[in-house]
Coordinates of C-alpha atoms in Angstrom, one line a residue:
Y1 CA 0.0 0.0 0.0
H2 CA 2.7 2.5 1.0
L3 CA 4.5 1.7 -2.2
G4 CA 1.4 2.5 -4.3
L5 CA 1.1 -1.0 -5.5
I6 CA -2.4 -1.7 -4.0
P7 CA -5.2 0.8 -3.5
N8 CA -6.2 -0.2 0.1
N9 CA -4.3 -0.7 3.3
R10 CA -6.2 -4.0 3.9
L11 CA -4.8 -7.3 5.1
V12 CA -7.0 -10.3 5.4
E13 CA -5.2 -13.1 7.2
V14 CA -6.6 -16.6 6.7
Q15 CA -5.8 -20.2 7.6
R16 CA -7.3 -23.4 6.3
G17 CA -10.3 -23.3 8.6
D18 CA -11.3 -19.9 7.2
L19 CA -11.4 -21.3 3.7
V20 CA -12.4 -24.9 3.8
G21 CA -15.9 -26.1 4.5
Q22 CA -17.2 -29.5 5.6
Y23 CA -19.4 -30.2 2.6
I24 CA -19.5 -29.7 -1.2
G25 CA -20.0 -26.1 -2.1
L26 CA -19.2 -24.5 1.3
T27 CA -15.4 -24.3 0.5
E28 CA -16.0 -22.3 -2.6
H29 CA -18.4 -19.9 -0.9
K30 CA -16.1 -19.4 2.1
T31 CA -13.0 -18.8 -0.1
K32 CA -14.8 -16.4 -2.4
C33 CA -16.0 -14.4 0.6
K34 CA -12.4 -14.0 1.9
I35 CA -11.2 -13.1 -1.6
R36 CA -13.9 -10.4 -1.9
E37 CA -13.0 -9.1 1.6
A38 CA -9.3 -8.8 0.5
M39 CA -10.0 -7.0 -2.8
G40 CA -7.8 -4.0 -3.2
G41 CA -5.4 -5.3 -0.6
V42 CA -3.7 -8.5 0.5
L43 CA -5.0 -12.0 1.2
F44 CA -2.4 -13.6 3.5
V45 CA -2.8 -17.4 3.6
D46 CA -0.9 -18.6 6.7
E47 CA 0.3 -22.2 6.8
A48 CA -0.8 -22.5 3.2
Y49 CA 0.5 -26.0 2.9
Q50 CA -2.4 -27.2 5.0
L51 CA -4.6 -26.7 2.0
V52 CA -3.0 -29.6 0.2
E53 CA -1.9 -31.9 3.0
R54 CA -4.4 -34.7 3.3
G55 CA -6.0 -35.3 6.6
A56 CA -7.4 -38.5 8.1
S57 CA -10.4 -38.4 5.7
D58 CA -10.4 -39.2 2.0
V59 CA -12.8 -36.3 1.5
D60 CA -10.8 -33.1 1.7
F61 CA -11.7 -29.7 0.2
G62 CA -8.4 -27.9 0.8
K63 CA -7.5 -28.2 -2.9
N64 CA -10.9 -26.7 -3.8
A65 CA -9.9 -23.6 -1.8
L66 CA -6.5 -23.4 -3.5
E67 CA -8.1 -23.7 -7.0
E68 CA -10.5 -20.9 -6.1
I69 CA -7.6 -18.7 -5.0
M70 CA -5.7 -19.6 -8.1
S71 CA -8.6 -18.5 -10.3
V72 CA -8.0 -14.8 -9.2
M73 CA -4.2 -14.9 -8.9
E74 CA -3.4 -13.7 -12.4
R75 CA -5.7 -10.6 -11.9
G76 CA -3.4 -9.4 -9.2
D77 CA -6.3 -8.3 -7.0
P78 CA -6.1 -9.1 -4.2
V79 CA -2.4 -9.7 -3.9
I80 CA -2.0 -13.2 -2.6
V81 CA 0.7 -14.2 -0.1
F82 CA 1.2 -17.8 0.8
A83 CA 3.2 -18.4 4.0
G84 CA 4.6 -21.4 5.8
Y85 CA 7.6 -23.4 6.7
P86 CA 10.1 -23.7 3.8
D87 CA 10.1 -27.5 3.5
R88 CA 6.4 -27.8 3.6
M89 CA 5.9 -25.0 1.2
E90 CA 8.0 -26.9 -1.4
T91 CA 5.4 -29.7 -1.2
F92 CA 2.6 -27.1 -1.4
L93 CA 4.1 -25.6 -4.6
E94 CA 4.3 -29.0 -6.2
A95 CA 0.6 -29.9 -5.4
N96 CA -0.8 -28.1 -8.4
D97 CA 0.8 -27.8 -11.8
G98 CA -0.4 -24.2 -12.4
L99 CA 0.4 -22.9 -8.9
K100 CA 4.2 -22.5 -9.2
R101 CA 4.0 -20.6 -12.4
R102 CA 1.5 -18.1 -10.9
I103 CA 3.8 -17.3 -8.1
Q104 CA 6.3 -14.6 -9.2
H105 CA 8.4 -14.2 -6.1
T106 CA 9.3 -16.4 -3.2
F107 CA 11.2 -15.3 0.0
T108 CA 12.7 -17.3 2.8
F109 CA 13.2 -15.4 6.0
Q110 CA 15.8 -16.4 8.5
D111 CA 14.8 -17.2 12.1
F112 CA 15.0 -14.3 14.6
S113 CA 18.1 -14.2 16.8
T114 CA 17.6 -14.2 20.6
Q115 CA 18.6 -10.5 20.5
E116 CA 15.9 -9.7 17.9
L117 CA 13.4 -11.7 20.0
A118 CA 14.3 -9.5 23.0
Q119 CA 13.8 -6.4 20.9
I120 CA 10.4 -7.6 19.6
F121 CA 9.3 -8.6 23.2
L122 CA 10.2 -5.2 24.6
R123 CA 8.4 -3.4 21.7
K124 CA 5.3 -5.5 22.2
A125 CA 5.4 -4.9 25.9
K126 CA 5.6 -1.2 25.4
Q127 CA 2.7 -1.2 22.9
G128 CA 0.6 -3.3 25.3
A129 CA 1.5 -1.0 28.3
W130 CA 2.9 -4.0 30.2
R131 CA 4.8 -3.1 33.3
L132 CA 8.3 -4.7 33.4
N133 CA 10.5 -4.2 36.4
E134 CA 13.9 -3.2 35.2
V135 CA 14.2 -5.8 32.5
T136 CA 16.7 -5.0 29.8
E137 CA 17.1 -6.2 26.3
E138 CA 20.3 -8.0 27.4
D139 CA 18.4 -9.8 30.2
L140 CA 15.9 -11.1 27.8
D141 CA 18.5 -12.1 25.2
I142 CA 20.3 -14.2 27.9
L143 CA 16.9 -15.6 29.0
F144 CA 16.0 -16.6 25.5
E145 CA 19.4 -18.0 24.8
K146 CA 19.4 -20.1 27.9
N147 CA 15.9 -21.4 27.7
T148 CA 15.4 -22.1 24.0
T149 CA 17.3 -23.9 21.2
P150 CA 17.7 -22.8 17.6
Q151 CA 15.5 -25.7 16.6
S152 CA 12.7 -24.8 19.1
R153 CA 12.8 -21.2 17.9
S154 CA 12.7 -22.3 14.3
E155 CA 9.7 -24.6 15.0
H156 CA 7.8 -21.9 16.8
N157 CA 8.1 -18.8 14.5
G158 CA 10.9 -17.3 16.4

């Protein structure tokens, strides 16, 4: 929006449950509603790979939701962002022949360092008007380093 690429400062964040219905026809309806809501802005599909991963049931409508989204992707409105863990996103991109060619850019973000996590925590605390007794960024950095592993931070979005 701030770059002038989309007309509205609108972000509609969805996950599988926001798009997929339990019976024939409901998935298309739910997905179209979210696409309409995001028009002029961004439709952000978090954990997008869940749309193509098969559950315990043989009946799964996740691919229907994906096909509905794909039907509007080439229009460019709304802008579609698919997000998820890199290894699972590779499987997602291979799930439909036309999907990969419709995606113009992919980005892989590095996990946050413990120092960056401390900075984020303090910023969020300030925004939320939390009261912290003399906790410094360095204290939090040490706390995160001591009580987490790189693997646990990677598996939990930070």
